[in-house]
PDB file of C-alpha atoms in Angstrom:
ATOM      1  CA  MET A   9     126.450  67.653 114.020  1.00  0.00           C
ATOM      2  CA  GLY A  10     125.776  67.663 110.276  1.00  0.00           C
ATOM      3  CA  ARG A  11     124.487  70.617 108.363  1.00  0.00           C
ATOM      4  CA  ARG A  12     121.263  69.087 107.159  1.00  0.00           C
ATOM      5  CA  GLY A  13     120.211  67.978 110.656  1.00  0.00           C
ATOM      6  CA  LEU A  14     120.914  71.386 112.120  1.00  0.00           C
ATOM      7  CA  LEU A  15     118.371  72.954 109.860  1.00  0.00           C
ATOM      8  CA  GLY A  16     115.805  70.399 110.993  1.00  0.00           C
ATOM      9  CA  GLY A  17     114.207  69.352 107.768  1.00  0.00           C
ATOM     10  CA  LEU A  18     114.375  72.718 106.116  1.00  0.00           C
ATOM     11  CA  ALA A  19     117.733  71.863 104.700  1.00  0.00           C
ATOM     12  CA  THR A  20     116.249  68.844 103.056  1.00  0.00           C
ATOM     13  CA  VAL A  21     115.393  71.392 100.462  1.00  0.00           C
ATOM     14  CA  GLY A  22     119.117  72.072 100.584  1.00  0.00           C
ATOM     15  CA  SER A  23     119.631  69.106  98.332  1.00  0.00           C
ATOM     16  CA  LEU A  24     119.981  71.837  95.763  1.00  0.00           C
ATOM     17  CA  MET A  25     123.039  72.874  97.751  1.00  0.00           C
ATOM     18  CA  SER A  26     124.210  69.303  98.290  1.00  0.00           C
ATOM     19  CA  LEU A  27     124.066  69.489 102.038  1.00  0.00           C
ATOM     20  CA  ALA A  28     125.309  66.359 103.812  1.00  0.00           C
ATOM     21  CA  ALA A  29     123.090  64.089 105.928  1.00  0.00           C
ATOM     22  CA  CYS A  30     123.396  64.330 109.696  1.00  0.00           C
ATOM     23  CA  GLY A  31     124.724  61.693 112.024  1.00  0.00           C
ATOM     24  CA  SER A  32     124.946  57.980 111.436  1.00  0.00           C
ATOM     25  CA  ALA A  33     123.458  56.001 108.631  1.00  0.00           C
ATOM     26  CA  THR A  34     119.906  56.905 107.837  1.00  0.00           C
ATOM     27  CA  THR A  35     117.232  54.412 108.835  1.00  0.00           C
ATOM     28  CA  THR A  36     114.048  54.420 106.886  1.00  0.00           C
ATOM     29  CA  SER A  37     110.891  54.713 108.961  1.00  0.00           C
ATOM     30  CA  HIS A  38     108.257  54.829 106.233  1.00  0.00           C
ATOM     31  CA  SER A  39     107.636  54.102 102.600  1.00  0.00           C
ATOM     32  CA  PRO A  40     109.042  56.525 100.032  1.00  0.00           C
ATOM     33  CA  VAL A  41     106.742  59.370  99.007  1.00  0.00           C
ATOM     34  CA  ASP A  42     107.265  61.283  95.786  1.00  0.00           C
ATOM     35  CA  ALA A  43     107.359  65.030  96.640  1.00  0.00           C
ATOM     36  CA  CYS A  44     105.592  65.824  93.366  1.00  0.00           C
ATOM     37  CA  SER A  45     102.672  63.548  94.346  1.00  0.00           C
ATOM     38  CA  LEU A  46     101.764  65.805  97.226  1.00  0.00           C
ATOM     39  CA  MET A  47     100.765  68.792  95.051  1.00  0.00           C
ATOM     40  CA  SER A  48      99.817  68.724  91.376  1.00  0.00           C
ATOM     41  CA  LYS A  49     100.830  71.298  88.820  1.00  0.00           C
ATOM     42  CA  ALA A  50      97.187  72.503  88.716  1.00  0.00           C
ATOM     43  CA  GLU A  51      97.070  72.900  92.488  1.00  0.00           C
ATOM     44  CA  ALA A  52     100.310  74.859  92.421  1.00  0.00           C
ATOM     45  CA  ALA A  53      98.913  77.104  89.634  1.00  0.00           C
ATOM     46  CA  ALA A  54      95.930  77.877  91.822  1.00  0.00           C
ATOM     47  CA  ILE A  55      98.326  79.246  94.451  1.00  0.00           C
ATOM     48  CA  PHE A  56     100.886  81.091  92.279  1.00  0.00           C
ATOM     49  CA  GLN A  57     101.535  81.728  88.601  1.00  0.00           C
ATOM     50  CA  THR A  58     103.427  78.750  87.351  1.00  0.00           C
ATOM     51  CA  GLY A  59     103.429  79.126  83.606  1.00  0.00           C
ATOM     52  CA  ASN A  60     103.849  76.204  81.210  1.00  0.00           C
ATOM     53  CA  TYR A  61     106.333  73.649  82.513  1.00  0.00           C
ATOM     54  CA  THR A  62     106.680  70.053  83.644  1.00  0.00           C
ATOM     55  CA  LEU A  63     107.247  69.380  87.359  1.00  0.00           C
ATOM     56  CA  GLN A  64     110.906  68.812  87.912  1.00  0.00           C
ATOM     57  CA  HIS A  65     111.038  65.568  89.915  1.00  0.00           C
ATOM     58  CA  ARG A  66     114.326  64.478  91.472  1.00  0.00           C
ATOM     59  CA  PRO A  67     114.705  60.705  92.131  1.00  0.00           C
ATOM     60  CA  PRO A  68     114.899  59.652  95.763  1.00  0.00           C
ATOM     61  CA  THR A  69     118.290  60.167  97.489  1.00  0.00           C
ATOM     62  CA  ASN A  70     119.082  59.701 101.169  1.00  0.00           C
ATOM     63  CA  ASP A  71     115.451  58.753 101.897  1.00  0.00           C
ATOM     64  CA  GLN A  72     114.181  61.952 100.399  1.00  0.00           C
ATOM     65  CA  THR A  73     112.511  63.198  97.237  1.00  0.00           C
ATOM     66  CA  VAL A  74     112.494  66.698  95.800  1.00  0.00           C
ATOM     67  CA  CYS A  75     110.075  68.492  93.457  1.00  0.00           C
ATOM     68  CA  VAL A  76     110.645  71.855  91.774  1.00  0.00           C
ATOM     69  CA  TYR A  77     107.781  74.157  90.779  1.00  0.00           C
ATOM     70  CA  PRO A  78     109.168  77.007  88.680  1.00  0.00           C
ATOM     71  CA  GLY A  79     107.117  80.164  88.669  1.00  0.00           C
ATOM     72  CA  SER A  80     106.323  82.115  85.523  1.00  0.00           C
ATOM     73  CA  ALA A  81     107.401  85.436  87.010  1.00  0.00           C
ATOM     74  CA  ARG A  82     111.052  86.331  87.479  1.00  0.00           C
ATOM     75  CA  GLY A  83     112.286  85.440  90.955  1.00  0.00           C
ATOM     76  CA  VAL A  84     109.403  83.039  91.781  1.00  0.00           C
ATOM     77  CA  SER A  85     110.110  79.406  92.512  1.00  0.00           C
ATOM     78  CA  LEU A  86     109.171  76.668  94.918  1.00  0.00           C
ATOM     79  CA  VAL A  87     111.228  73.648  95.892  1.00  0.00           C
ATOM     80  CA  THR A  88     109.588  70.996  98.044  1.00  0.00           C
ATOM     81  CA  SER A  89     111.067  67.959  99.707  1.00  0.00           C
ATOM     82  CA  VAL A  90     109.812  64.991 101.645  1.00  0.00           C
ATOM     83  CA  SER A  91     111.991  62.851 103.888  1.00  0.00           C
ATOM     84  CA  TRP A  92     110.959  59.639 105.583  1.00  0.00           C
ATOM     85  CA  SER A  93     114.145  58.712 107.534  1.00  0.00           C
ATOM     86  CA  LYS A  94     114.050  58.313 111.306  1.00  0.00           C
ATOM     87  CA  SER A  95     117.204  60.445 111.617  1.00  0.00           C
ATOM     88  CA  GLU A  96     115.596  63.336 109.679  1.00  0.00           C
ATOM     89  CA  VAL A  97     112.458  63.223 111.827  1.00  0.00           C
ATOM     90  CA  ALA A  98     114.693  63.222 114.993  1.00  0.00           C
ATOM     91  CA  ASN A  99     116.733  66.146 113.685  1.00  0.00           C
ATOM     92  CA  PHE A 100     113.597  68.095 112.857  1.00  0.00           C
ATOM     93  CA  GLU A 101     112.256  67.456 116.415  1.00  0.00           C
ATOM     94  CA  ASN A 102     115.580  68.430 118.006  1.00  0.00           C
ATOM     95  CA  VAL A 103     115.839  71.723 116.157  1.00  0.00           C
ATOM     96  CA  HIS A 104     112.262  72.755 116.955  1.00  0.00           C
ATOM     97  CA  SER A 105     112.347  71.594 120.592  1.00  0.00           C
ATOM     98  CA  GLY A 106     115.153  74.023 121.384  1.00  0.00           C
ATOM     99  CA  THR A 107     117.753  71.280 121.743  1.00  0.00           C
ATOM    100  CA  TYR A 108     120.016  73.137 119.335  1.00  0.00           C
ATOM    101  CA  THR A 109     120.363  76.667 120.705  1.00  0.00           C
ATOM    102  CA  SER A 110     122.668  77.960 117.993  1.00  0.00           C
ATOM    103  CA  ALA A 111     124.475  76.615 115.004  1.00  0.00           C
ATOM    104  CA  THR A 112     125.673  77.634 111.580  1.00  0.00           C
ATOM    105  CA  ALA A 113     125.756  75.720 108.351  1.00  0.00           C
ATOM    106  CA  THR A 114     128.019  76.024 105.370  1.00  0.00           C
ATOM    107  CA  VAL A 115     127.099  75.571 101.773  1.00  0.00           C
ATOM    108  CA  PRO A 116     129.520  74.158  99.165  1.00  0.00           C
ATOM    109  CA  SER A 117     130.622  77.663  98.158  1.00  0.00           C
ATOM    110  CA  GLY A 118     132.112  77.970 101.672  1.00  0.00           C
ATOM    111  CA  GLN A 119     129.654  80.679 102.712  1.00  0.00           C
ATOM    112  CA  SER A 120     128.115  80.351 106.164  1.00  0.00           C
ATOM    113  CA  PHE A 121     124.699  81.422 107.330  1.00  0.00           C
ATOM    114  CA  PRO A 122     123.096  81.291 110.778  1.00  0.00           C
ATOM    115  CA  LEU A 123     120.411  78.848 111.861  1.00  0.00           C
ATOM    116  CA  PRO A 124     117.080  80.331 110.744  1.00  0.00           C
ATOM    117  CA  LYS A 125     114.818  81.909 113.363  1.00  0.00           C
ATOM    118  CA  PHE A 126     111.605  79.888 113.129  1.00  0.00           C
ATOM    119  CA  THR A 127     108.100  81.088 113.913  1.00  0.00           C
ATOM    120  CA  LYS A 128     105.755  78.337 115.030  1.00  0.00           C
ATOM    121  CA  ILE A 129     102.406  78.591 113.198  1.00  0.00           C
ATOM    122  CA  ARG A 130      99.381  76.363 112.564  1.00  0.00           C
ATOM    123  CA  VAL A 131      98.358  75.262 109.092  1.00  0.00           C
ATOM    124  CA  ASN A 132      95.167  73.187 108.772  1.00  0.00           C
ATOM    125  CA  GLY A 133      95.636  72.008 112.354  1.00  0.00           C
ATOM    126  CA  ASN A 134      99.296  71.044 111.882  1.00  0.00           C
ATOM    127  CA  THR A 135     102.271  72.659 113.596  1.00  0.00           C
ATOM    128  CA  VAL A 136     104.482  74.253 110.980  1.00  0.00           C
ATOM    129  CA  TYR A 137     107.706  76.191 111.291  1.00  0.00           C
ATOM    130  CA  TRP A 138     108.206  79.319 109.126  1.00  0.00           C
ATOM    131  CA  ALA A 139     111.365  81.355 108.524  1.00  0.00           C
ATOM    132  CA  GLU A 140     111.025  84.312 106.253  1.00  0.00           C
ATOM    133  CA  HIS A 141     113.640  85.700 103.814  1.00  0.00           C
ATOM    134  CA  GLN A 142     116.714  83.651 104.785  1.00  0.00           C
ATOM    135  CA  PRO A 143     120.074  84.991 103.619  1.00  0.00           C
ATOM    136  CA  LEU A 144     120.888  81.818 101.707  1.00  0.00           C
ATOM    137  CA  PRO A 145     123.122  82.440  98.718  1.00  0.00           C
ATOM    138  CA  ILE A 146     121.033  81.438  95.684  1.00  0.00           C
ATOM    139  CA  SER A 147     122.659  82.364  92.435  1.00  0.00           C
ATOM    140  CA  GLY A 148     120.653  84.108  89.774  1.00  0.00           C
ATOM    141  CA  THR A 149     118.132  85.790  92.087  1.00  0.00           C
ATOM    142  CA  ASP A 150     117.971  88.978  94.095  1.00  0.00           C
ATOM    143  CA  THR A 151     115.247  87.602  96.406  1.00  0.00           C
ATOM    144  CA  TYR A 152     115.880  85.477  99.472  1.00  0.00           C
ATOM    145  CA  PRO A 153     113.966  82.294 100.106  1.00  0.00           C
ATOM    146  CA  SER A 154     111.428  81.724 102.840  1.00  0.00           C
ATOM    147  CA  LEU A 155     111.537  78.344 104.439  1.00  0.00           C
ATOM    148  CA  MET A 156     108.706  76.270 105.918  1.00  0.00           C
ATOM    149  CA  SER A 157     108.696  72.763 107.374  1.00  0.00           C
ATOM    150  CA  ALA A 158     106.436  70.319 109.204  1.00  0.00           C
ATOM    151  CA  GLU A 159     106.458  66.796 110.376  1.00  0.00           C
ATOM    152  CA  LYS A 160     103.407  64.570 109.911  1.00  0.00           C
ATOM    153  CA  ASN A 161     103.030  60.774 110.262  1.00  0.00           C
ATOM    154  CA  GLY A 162     106.833  60.215 110.226  1.00  0.00           C
ATOM    155  CA  TYR A 163     107.519  62.418 107.161  1.00  0.00           C
ATOM    156  CA  VAL A 164     109.307  65.790 107.168  1.00  0.00           C
ATOM    157  CA  VAL A 165     107.949  68.119 104.491  1.00  0.00           C
ATOM    158  CA  ALA A 166     110.069  71.190 103.645  1.00  0.00           C
ATOM    159  CA  LEU A 167     109.523  74.126 101.330  1.00  0.00           C
ATOM    160  CA  SER A 168     111.930  76.719 100.044  1.00  0.00           C
ATOM    161  CA  ALA A 169     110.200  79.494  98.124  1.00  0.00           C
ATOM    162  CA  THR A 170     111.248  82.724  96.521  1.00  0.00           C
ATOM    163  CA  GLY A 171     108.689  85.338  95.578  1.00  0.00           C
ATOM    164  CA  LEU A 172     105.808  83.714  97.480  1.00  0.00           C
ATOM    165  CA  SER A 173     103.970  85.217 100.476  1.00  0.00           C
ATOM    166  CA  GLU A 174     103.517  83.507 103.831  1.00  0.00           C
ATOM    167  CA  THR A 175      99.885  82.803 102.858  1.00  0.00           C
ATOM    168  CA  GLN A 176     100.978  81.166  99.640  1.00  0.00           C
ATOM    169  CA  ASN A 177     103.535  79.040 101.515  1.00  0.00           C
ATOM    170  CA  GLU A 178     100.785  78.010 103.965  1.00  0.00           C
ATOM    171  CA  GLN A 179      98.508  77.035 101.091  1.00  0.00           C
ATOM    172  CA  VAL A 180     101.265  74.873  99.611  1.00  0.00           C
ATOM    173  CA  MET A 181     102.049  73.242 102.944  1.00  0.00           C
ATOM    174  CA  GLY A 182      98.399  72.658 103.714  1.00  0.00           C
ATOM    175  CA  THR A 183      97.878  70.973 100.329  1.00  0.00           C
ATOM    176  CA  MET A 184     100.923  68.702 100.804  1.00  0.00           C
ATOM    177  CA  LEU A 185     100.135  67.758 104.443  1.00  0.00           C
ATOM    178  CA  ARG A 186      96.616  66.682 103.552  1.00  0.00           C
ATOM    179  CA  ARG A 187      98.124  63.910 101.409  1.00  0.00           C
ATOM    180  CA  LEU A 188     100.261  62.416 104.125  1.00  0.00           C
TER     181      LEU A 188
END
């Protein structure tokens, strides 16, 4: 089983870490959605201090888009991704249904980390999975990211945030899910 699928959508944010897609060729189930279109810079600034910057949009790859929202404070950042592939939705559902009972993933540096322990929560009526302070090796920071993901209307939305609270993550996720 591939690394990205094992993390069930959360590793879609792992594009930063060049994680490989899971399983056979990806089949698109929906139209592409630009991750940056789900939350504006102004909306992000209402949730956390963003400073002056331009959203860092990544072009679609593997039926996924990524948007980076740098924070103005040291150690604060938010990376969002949206995937619309059938295989990514299936992997997300398998991870959160308990189909995968244990797994590890490896990042390009060769370091391994365990499958995150997700807490099922509700955000604006949607089921969302939250994993706080994951021991992912992110260079240049002394904080660990929190991870949050959800599936809505055939899209998997994933967040990886450093320096944000659970409430802030929920506000981001709620904003993004309203647009799907």
